[in-house]
Amino acid sequence: MTCSAAASLAQYLGTQTPAWSDDPAVGAHGEGVRMSYLDLTDRADWCDVARKGLAAGDRRTTWLAGSMAPELDLGAFRDLRG
């Protein structure tokens, strides 16, 4: 799974609640899954790949850095904030 896919899933899970359930346990499970995806994006190897992609001008990485990184506090892009 790519870093952008993991970040996209984490963002989606953070904004969507299951329409079929208002059970707090379901929400807690969803948050656990969301955090698992965010943990993937904080791995050193993924951060390295993301930084290299950004430096190379990879459009997927530049999109990720500009669209989701600030909201999700993605580790690969933390030092880019001004």
GROMACS .gro file of C-alpha atoms in nm:
model
   82
    1MET     CA    1   0.000   0.000   0.000
    2THR     CA    2   0.131   0.342  -0.087
    3CYS     CA    3   0.165   0.622   0.163
    4SER     CA    4  -0.095   0.826  -0.024
    5ALA     CA    5  -0.341   0.536  -0.015
    6ALA     CA    6  -0.292   0.490   0.359
    7ALA     CA    7  -0.334   0.865   0.417
    8SER     CA    8  -0.647   0.875   0.198
    9LEU     CA    9  -0.801   0.589   0.392
   10ALA     CA   10  -0.712   0.751   0.725
   11GLN     CA   11  -0.867   1.078   0.614
   12TYR     CA   12  -1.182   0.905   0.494
   13LEU     CA   13  -1.218   0.708   0.815
   14GLY     CA   14  -1.179   1.028   1.013
   15THR     CA   15  -1.465   1.200   0.833
   16GLN     CA   16  -1.713   0.917   0.783
   17THR     CA   17  -1.921   0.740   1.042
   18PRO     CA   18  -2.095   0.412   0.967
   19ALA     CA   19  -2.450   0.501   0.865
   20TRP     CA   20  -2.574   0.164   0.977
   21SER     CA   21  -2.460   0.190   1.338
   22ASP     CA   22  -2.450   0.441   1.620
   23ASP     CA   23  -2.279   0.189   1.848
   24PRO     CA   24  -1.978   0.351   2.021
   25ALA     CA   25  -1.782   0.026   1.987
   26VAL     CA   26  -1.809   0.050   1.608
   27GLY     CA   27  -1.676   0.406   1.618
   28ALA     CA   28  -1.390   0.304   1.844
   29HIS     CA   29  -1.297   0.018   1.611
   30GLY     CA   30  -1.302   0.256   1.314
   31GLU     CA   31  -1.072   0.495   1.498
   32GLY     CA   32  -0.836   0.207   1.570
   33VAL     CA   33  -0.824   0.118   1.203
   34ARG     CA   34  -0.767   0.484   1.114
   35MET     CA   35  -0.476   0.506   1.356
   36SER     CA   36  -0.326   0.189   1.205
   37TYR     CA   37  -0.317   0.358   0.865
   38LEU     CA   38  -0.161   0.669   1.016
   39ASP     CA   39   0.100   0.453   1.189
   40LEU     CA   40   0.198   0.320   0.847
   41THR     CA   41   0.261   0.671   0.721
   42ASP     CA   42   0.493   0.741   1.015
   43ARG     CA   43   0.726   0.452   0.944
   44ALA     CA   44   1.079   0.573   0.868
   45ASP     CA   45   1.096   0.387   0.536
   46TRP     CA   46   0.768   0.537   0.418
   47CYS     CA   47   0.874   0.885   0.526
   48ASP     CA   48   1.198   0.845   0.330
   49VAL     CA   49   1.012   0.739   0.017
   50ALA     CA   50   0.765   1.027   0.052
   51ARG     CA   51   1.043   1.282   0.097
   52LYS     CA   52   1.228   1.146  -0.207
   53GLY     CA   53   0.907   1.161  -0.410
   54LEU     CA   54   0.847   1.518  -0.304
   55ALA     CA   55   1.204   1.617  -0.391
   56ALA     CA   56   1.165   1.454  -0.732
   57GLY     CA   57   0.839   1.638  -0.797
   58ASP     CA   58   0.623   1.325  -0.802
   59ARG     CA   59   0.269   1.457  -0.850
   60ARG     CA   60   0.112   1.206  -0.610
   61THR     CA   61   0.351   1.307  -0.336
   62THR     CA   62   0.316   1.681  -0.396
   63TRP     CA   63  -0.062   1.637  -0.388
   64LEU     CA   64  -0.038   1.445  -0.062
   65ALA     CA   65   0.193   1.707   0.093
   66GLY     CA   66  -0.044   1.988   0.000
   67SER     CA   67  -0.382   1.831   0.056
   68MET     CA   68  -0.372   1.587   0.346
   69ALA     CA   69  -0.038   1.617   0.520
   70PRO     CA   70  -0.126   1.921   0.733
   71GLU     CA   71  -0.464   1.784   0.841
   72LEU     CA   72  -0.332   1.437   0.923
   73ASP     CA   73   0.002   1.555   1.062
   74LEU     CA   74   0.192   1.318   0.833
   75GLY     CA   75   0.544   1.264   0.961
   76ALA     CA   76   0.717   1.285   0.624
   77PHE     CA   77   0.602   1.643   0.581
   78ARG     CA   78   0.617   1.782   0.935
   79ASP     CA   79   0.938   1.975   0.873
   80LEU     CA   80   0.787   2.148   0.568
   81ARG     CA   81   0.545   2.360   0.769
   82GLY     CA   82   0.629   2.722   0.794
   0.00000   0.00000   0.00000
